[in-house]
Short mmCIF file of C-alpha atoms in Angstrom, two decimals:
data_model
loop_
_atom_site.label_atom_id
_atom_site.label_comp_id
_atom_site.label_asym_id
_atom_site.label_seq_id
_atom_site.Cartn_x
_atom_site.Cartn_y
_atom_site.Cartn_z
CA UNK A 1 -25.90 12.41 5.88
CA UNK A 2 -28.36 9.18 5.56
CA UNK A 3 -27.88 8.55 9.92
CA UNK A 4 -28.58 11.93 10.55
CA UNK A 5 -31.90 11.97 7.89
CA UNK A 6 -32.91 8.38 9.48
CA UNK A 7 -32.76 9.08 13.14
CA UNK A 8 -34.35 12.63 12.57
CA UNK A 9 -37.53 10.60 9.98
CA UNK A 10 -37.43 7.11 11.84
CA UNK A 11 -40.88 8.09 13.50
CA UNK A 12 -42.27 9.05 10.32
CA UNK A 13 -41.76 6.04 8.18
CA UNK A 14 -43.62 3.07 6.96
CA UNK A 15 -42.46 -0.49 7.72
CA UNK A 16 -40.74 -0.96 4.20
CA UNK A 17 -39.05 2.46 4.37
CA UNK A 18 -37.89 1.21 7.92
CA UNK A 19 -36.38 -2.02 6.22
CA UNK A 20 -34.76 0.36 3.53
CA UNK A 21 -33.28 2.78 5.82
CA UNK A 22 -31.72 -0.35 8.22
CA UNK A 23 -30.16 -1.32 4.87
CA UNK A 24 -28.78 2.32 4.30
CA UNK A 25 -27.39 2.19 7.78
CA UNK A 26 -25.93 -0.92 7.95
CA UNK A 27 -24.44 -0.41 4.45
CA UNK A 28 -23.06 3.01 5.45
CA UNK A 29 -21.22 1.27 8.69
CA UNK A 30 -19.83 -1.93 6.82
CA UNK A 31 -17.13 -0.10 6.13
CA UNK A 32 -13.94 -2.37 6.94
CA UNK A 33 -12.04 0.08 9.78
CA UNK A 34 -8.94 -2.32 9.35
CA UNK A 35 -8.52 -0.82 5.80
CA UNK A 36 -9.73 2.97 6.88
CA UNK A 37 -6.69 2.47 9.54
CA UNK A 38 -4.24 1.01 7.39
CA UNK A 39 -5.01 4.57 5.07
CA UNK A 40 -4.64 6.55 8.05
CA UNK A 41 -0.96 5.05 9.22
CA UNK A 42 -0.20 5.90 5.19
CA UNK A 43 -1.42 9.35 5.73
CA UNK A 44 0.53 10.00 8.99
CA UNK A 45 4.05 8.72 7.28
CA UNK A 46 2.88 11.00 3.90
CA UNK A 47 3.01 14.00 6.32
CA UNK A 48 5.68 13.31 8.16
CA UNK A 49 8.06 12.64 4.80
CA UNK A 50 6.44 15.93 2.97
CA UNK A 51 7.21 18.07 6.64
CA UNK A 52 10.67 16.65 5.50
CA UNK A 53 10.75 17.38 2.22
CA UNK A 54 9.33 21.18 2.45
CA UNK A 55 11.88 22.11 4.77
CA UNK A 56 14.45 20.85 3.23
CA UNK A 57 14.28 21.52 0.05
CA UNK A 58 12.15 25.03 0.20
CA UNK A 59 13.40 25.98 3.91
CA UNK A 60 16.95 24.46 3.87
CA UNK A 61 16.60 23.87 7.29
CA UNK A 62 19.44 21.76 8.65
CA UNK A 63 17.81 19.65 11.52
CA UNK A 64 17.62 16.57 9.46
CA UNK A 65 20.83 16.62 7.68
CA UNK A 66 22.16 12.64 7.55
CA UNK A 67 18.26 11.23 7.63
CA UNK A 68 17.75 11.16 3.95
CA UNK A 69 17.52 8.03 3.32
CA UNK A 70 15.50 7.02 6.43
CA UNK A 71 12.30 9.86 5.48
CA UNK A 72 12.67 8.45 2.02
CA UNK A 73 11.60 5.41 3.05
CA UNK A 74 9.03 6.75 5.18
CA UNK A 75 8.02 8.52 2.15
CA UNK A 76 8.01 5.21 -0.26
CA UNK A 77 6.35 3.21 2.90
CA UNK A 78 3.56 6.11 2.49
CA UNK A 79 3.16 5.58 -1.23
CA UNK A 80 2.81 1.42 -1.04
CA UNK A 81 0.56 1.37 1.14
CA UNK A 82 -1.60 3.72 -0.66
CA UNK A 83 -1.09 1.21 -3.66
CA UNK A 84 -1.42 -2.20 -1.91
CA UNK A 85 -4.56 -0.68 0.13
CA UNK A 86 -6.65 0.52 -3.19
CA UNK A 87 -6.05 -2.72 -4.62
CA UNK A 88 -7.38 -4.12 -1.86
CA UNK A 89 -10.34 -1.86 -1.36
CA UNK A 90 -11.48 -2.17 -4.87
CA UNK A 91 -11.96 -6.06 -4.46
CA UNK A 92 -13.48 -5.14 -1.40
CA UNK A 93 -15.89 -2.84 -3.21
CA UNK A 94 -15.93 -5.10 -6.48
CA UNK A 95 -17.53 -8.17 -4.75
CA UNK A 96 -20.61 -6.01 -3.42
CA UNK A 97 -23.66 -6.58 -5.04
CA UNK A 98 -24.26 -2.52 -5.03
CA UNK A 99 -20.87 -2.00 -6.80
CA UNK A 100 -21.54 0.58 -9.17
CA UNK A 101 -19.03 1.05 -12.39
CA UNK A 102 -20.73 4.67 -12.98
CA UNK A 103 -19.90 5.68 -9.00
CA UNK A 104 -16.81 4.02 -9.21
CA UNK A 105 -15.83 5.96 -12.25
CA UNK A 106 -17.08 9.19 -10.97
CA UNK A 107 -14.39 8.96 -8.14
CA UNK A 108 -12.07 8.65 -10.32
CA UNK A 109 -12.74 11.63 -11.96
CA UNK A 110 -13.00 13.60 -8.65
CA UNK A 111 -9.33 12.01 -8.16
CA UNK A 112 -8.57 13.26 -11.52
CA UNK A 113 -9.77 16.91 -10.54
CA UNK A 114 -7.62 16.99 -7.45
CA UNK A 115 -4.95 15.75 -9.94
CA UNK A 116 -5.27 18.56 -12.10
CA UNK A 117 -5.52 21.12 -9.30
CA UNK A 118 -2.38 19.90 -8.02
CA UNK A 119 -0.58 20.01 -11.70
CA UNK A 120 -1.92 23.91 -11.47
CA UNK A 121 -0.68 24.54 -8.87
CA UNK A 122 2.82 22.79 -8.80
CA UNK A 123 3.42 24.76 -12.35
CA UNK A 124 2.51 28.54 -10.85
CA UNK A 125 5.01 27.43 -8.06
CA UNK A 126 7.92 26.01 -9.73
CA UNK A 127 7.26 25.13 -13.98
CA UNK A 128 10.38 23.37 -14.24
CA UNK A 129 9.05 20.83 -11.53
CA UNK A 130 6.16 20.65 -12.26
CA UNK A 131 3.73 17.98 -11.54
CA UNK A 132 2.23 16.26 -14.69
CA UNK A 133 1.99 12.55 -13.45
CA UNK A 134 2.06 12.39 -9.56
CA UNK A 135 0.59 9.92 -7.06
CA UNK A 136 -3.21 11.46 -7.68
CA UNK A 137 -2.78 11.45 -11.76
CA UNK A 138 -1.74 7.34 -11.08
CA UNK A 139 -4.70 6.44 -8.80
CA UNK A 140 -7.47 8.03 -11.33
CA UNK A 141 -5.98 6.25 -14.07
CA UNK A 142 -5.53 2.97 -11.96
CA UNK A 143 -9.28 3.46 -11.04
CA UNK A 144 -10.52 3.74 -14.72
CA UNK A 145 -8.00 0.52 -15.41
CA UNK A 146 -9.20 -1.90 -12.54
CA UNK A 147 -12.72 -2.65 -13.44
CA UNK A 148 -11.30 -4.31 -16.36
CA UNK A 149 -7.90 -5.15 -15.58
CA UNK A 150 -9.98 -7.53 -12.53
CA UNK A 151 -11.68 -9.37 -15.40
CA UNK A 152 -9.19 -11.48 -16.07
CA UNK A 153 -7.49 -14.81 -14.75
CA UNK A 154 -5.34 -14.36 -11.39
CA UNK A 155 -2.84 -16.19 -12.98
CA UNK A 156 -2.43 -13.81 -15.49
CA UNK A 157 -3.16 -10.95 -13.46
CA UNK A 158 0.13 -12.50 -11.65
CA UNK A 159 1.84 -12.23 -15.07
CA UNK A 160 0.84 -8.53 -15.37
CA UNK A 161 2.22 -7.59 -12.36
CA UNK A 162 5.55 -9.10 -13.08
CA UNK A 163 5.63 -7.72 -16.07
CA UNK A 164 4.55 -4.04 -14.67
CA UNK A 165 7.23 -4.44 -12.00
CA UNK A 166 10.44 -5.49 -14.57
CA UNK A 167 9.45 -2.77 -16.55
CA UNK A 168 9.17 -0.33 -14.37
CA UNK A 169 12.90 -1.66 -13.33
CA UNK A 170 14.27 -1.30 -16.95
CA UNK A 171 12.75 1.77 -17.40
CA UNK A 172 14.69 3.24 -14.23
CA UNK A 173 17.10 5.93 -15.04
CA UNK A 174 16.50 5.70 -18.38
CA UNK A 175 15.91 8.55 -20.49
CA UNK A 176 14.49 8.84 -24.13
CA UNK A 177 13.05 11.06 -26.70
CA UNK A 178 9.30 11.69 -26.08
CA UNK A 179 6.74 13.89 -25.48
CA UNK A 180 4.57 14.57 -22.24
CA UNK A 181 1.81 12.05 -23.75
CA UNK A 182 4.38 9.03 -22.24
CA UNK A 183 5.14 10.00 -18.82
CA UNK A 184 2.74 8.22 -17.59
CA UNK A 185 4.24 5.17 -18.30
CA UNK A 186 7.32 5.77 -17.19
CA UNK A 187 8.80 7.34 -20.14
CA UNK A 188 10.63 10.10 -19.40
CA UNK A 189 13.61 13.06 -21.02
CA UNK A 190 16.83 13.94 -19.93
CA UNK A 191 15.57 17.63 -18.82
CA UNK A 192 12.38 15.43 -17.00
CA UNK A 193 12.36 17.07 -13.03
CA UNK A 194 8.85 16.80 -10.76
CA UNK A 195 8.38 17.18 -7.02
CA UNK A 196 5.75 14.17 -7.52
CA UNK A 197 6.31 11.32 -10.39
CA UNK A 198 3.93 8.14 -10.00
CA UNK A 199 4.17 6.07 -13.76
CA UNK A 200 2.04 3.11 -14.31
CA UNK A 201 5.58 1.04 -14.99
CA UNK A 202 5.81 -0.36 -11.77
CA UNK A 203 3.30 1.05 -9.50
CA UNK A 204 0.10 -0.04 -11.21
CA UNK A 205 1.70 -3.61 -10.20
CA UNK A 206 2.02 -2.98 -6.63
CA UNK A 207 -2.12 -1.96 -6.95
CA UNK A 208 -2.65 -5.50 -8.31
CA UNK A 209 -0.44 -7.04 -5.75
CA UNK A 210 -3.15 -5.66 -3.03
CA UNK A 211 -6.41 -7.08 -5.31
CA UNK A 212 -3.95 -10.67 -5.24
CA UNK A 213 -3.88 -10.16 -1.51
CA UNK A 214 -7.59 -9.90 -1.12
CA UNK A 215 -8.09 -12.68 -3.58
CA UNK A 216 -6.23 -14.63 -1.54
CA UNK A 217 -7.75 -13.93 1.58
CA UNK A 218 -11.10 -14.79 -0.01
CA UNK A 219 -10.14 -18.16 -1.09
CA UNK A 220 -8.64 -18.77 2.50
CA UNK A 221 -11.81 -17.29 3.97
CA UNK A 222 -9.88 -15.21 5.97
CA UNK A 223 -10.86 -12.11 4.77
CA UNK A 224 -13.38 -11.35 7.77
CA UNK A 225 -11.02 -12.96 10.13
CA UNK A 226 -8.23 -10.26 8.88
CA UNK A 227 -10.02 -7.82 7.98
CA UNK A 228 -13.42 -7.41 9.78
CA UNK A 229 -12.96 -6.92 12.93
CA UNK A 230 -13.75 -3.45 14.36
CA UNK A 231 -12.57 -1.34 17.74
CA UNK A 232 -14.82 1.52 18.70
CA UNK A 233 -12.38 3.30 20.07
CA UNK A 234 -10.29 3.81 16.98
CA UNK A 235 -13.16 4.96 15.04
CA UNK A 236 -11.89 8.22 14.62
CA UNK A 237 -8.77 7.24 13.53
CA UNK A 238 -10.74 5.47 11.14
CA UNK A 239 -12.88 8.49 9.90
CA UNK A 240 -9.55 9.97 9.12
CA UNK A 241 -8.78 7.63 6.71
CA UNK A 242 -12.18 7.95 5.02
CA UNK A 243 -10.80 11.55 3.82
CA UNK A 244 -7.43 10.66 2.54
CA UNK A 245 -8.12 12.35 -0.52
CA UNK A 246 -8.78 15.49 1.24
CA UNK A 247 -6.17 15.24 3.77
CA UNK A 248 -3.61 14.76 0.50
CA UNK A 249 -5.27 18.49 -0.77
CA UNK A 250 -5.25 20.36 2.40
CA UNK A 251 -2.00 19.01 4.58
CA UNK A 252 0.77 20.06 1.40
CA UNK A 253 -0.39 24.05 1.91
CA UNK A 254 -1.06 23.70 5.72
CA UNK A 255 2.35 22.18 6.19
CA UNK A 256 4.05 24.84 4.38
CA UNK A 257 2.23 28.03 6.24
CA UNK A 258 3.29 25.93 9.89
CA UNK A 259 7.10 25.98 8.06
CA UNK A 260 7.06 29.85 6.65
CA UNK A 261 5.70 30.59 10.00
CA UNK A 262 8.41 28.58 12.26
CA UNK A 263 10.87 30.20 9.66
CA UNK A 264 9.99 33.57 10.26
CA UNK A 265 9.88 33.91 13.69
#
């Protein structure tokens, strides 16, 4: 919105409203494409492993009978990188002069909304697996946690995740007596089924293993070196990673009309 405003107003403006819209632009371009492409490889293996999923499960198509464990992995490889990259774009965003906690929090409620939507929408389809804590529920609640989480010492950030990630290990296949209000940390009944189950206990560890990463990189000044460099080519590829979030809303329905339509004809 801001390029198209600047190049259609450039003529128009005043020497420090030039200055001010060069900042805009340059600010809206910093974006790291490294990190947009590193979302968009996790949003090609998300599809690929839901396209899996949906047609097994709600198709029973055959075709990929004896793959199981290989599109799970392509489905977990999906989910990690999701984790390790928002980790790693909120130092990105954190060390910005212009971070803003009242933006920053406001995305997390948009996440939260999608959330929701996607709880509604899992329960009218199937209530008994129905979505309470997914993947979207995790990264709002991550987002509200980070800001503060980030606060303290690496080294016992370092101690959180470790302590995130036995957890979450304990906690596997375990079952006890609680209500809803736990699931999302990893809490969980005997009855407990849900197409889409993301607790804090161990994923919001793998999130602070990508902030470690970038701390590291900072330290070793290699973060531009990694990170900055930029290929016009792939820009698009890029752009597609921008809209993860909407790409997550809109490919689970698209996917299924292609599959009800390949099933009946």
């Amino acid at each position: 919105m801001w390029r198209f405003w600047i190049l259609n107003n450039w003529l128009f403006l005043k020497g420090r409203e030039k200055d001010l819209c060069l900042f805009l632009w340059f600010f809206q371009v910093m974006r790291y494409q490294s990190v947009d492409l590193l979302r968009w490889i996790a949003v090609i293996f998300m599809a690929v492993f839901h396209f899996y999923f949906m047609s097994t499960s709600f198709f029973h198509w055959e075709s990929f009978q004896g793959y199981q464990t290989v599109f799970f992995w392509v489905g977990r490889s999906a989910a990690l990188l999701f984790l390790l990259i928002s980790g790693l774009a909120f130092w990105l965003s954190y060390e910005k002069k212009s971070f803003s906690l009242k933006q920053y929090y406001r995305r997390a409620w948009q996440i939260f909304l999608a959330a929701f939507l996607i709880t509604l929408g899992s329960y009218f389809f199937s209530p008994e697996r129905t979505v309470w804590f997914g993947i979207l529920h995790f990264f709002a609640l991550s987002f509200i946690l980070l800001p503060w989480v980030v606060r303290l010492p690496s080294l016992l950030i370092s101690a959180l995740v470790f302590g995130c990630l036995m957890t979450g290990v304990y906690l596997t296949g375990k079952t006890f007596f609680v209500s809803v209000l736990f699931l999302p940390l990893g809490f969980r009944w005997a009855s407990f089924q849900s197409f889409d189950y993301y607790p804090l206990l161990p994923w919001f560890g793998y999130v602070l293993i990508g902030y470690l990463i970038a701390v590291f990189l900072k330290s070793h000044n290699l973060v531009e070196k990694l990170l900055g460099w930029r290929y016009p080519r792939l820009g698009w590829l890029a752009r597609v990673g921008e809209r993860s979030l909407w790409i997550y809303l809109l490919h689970i329905p698209l996917i299924y009309g292609l599959l009800w339509l390949l099933d009946f004809f």
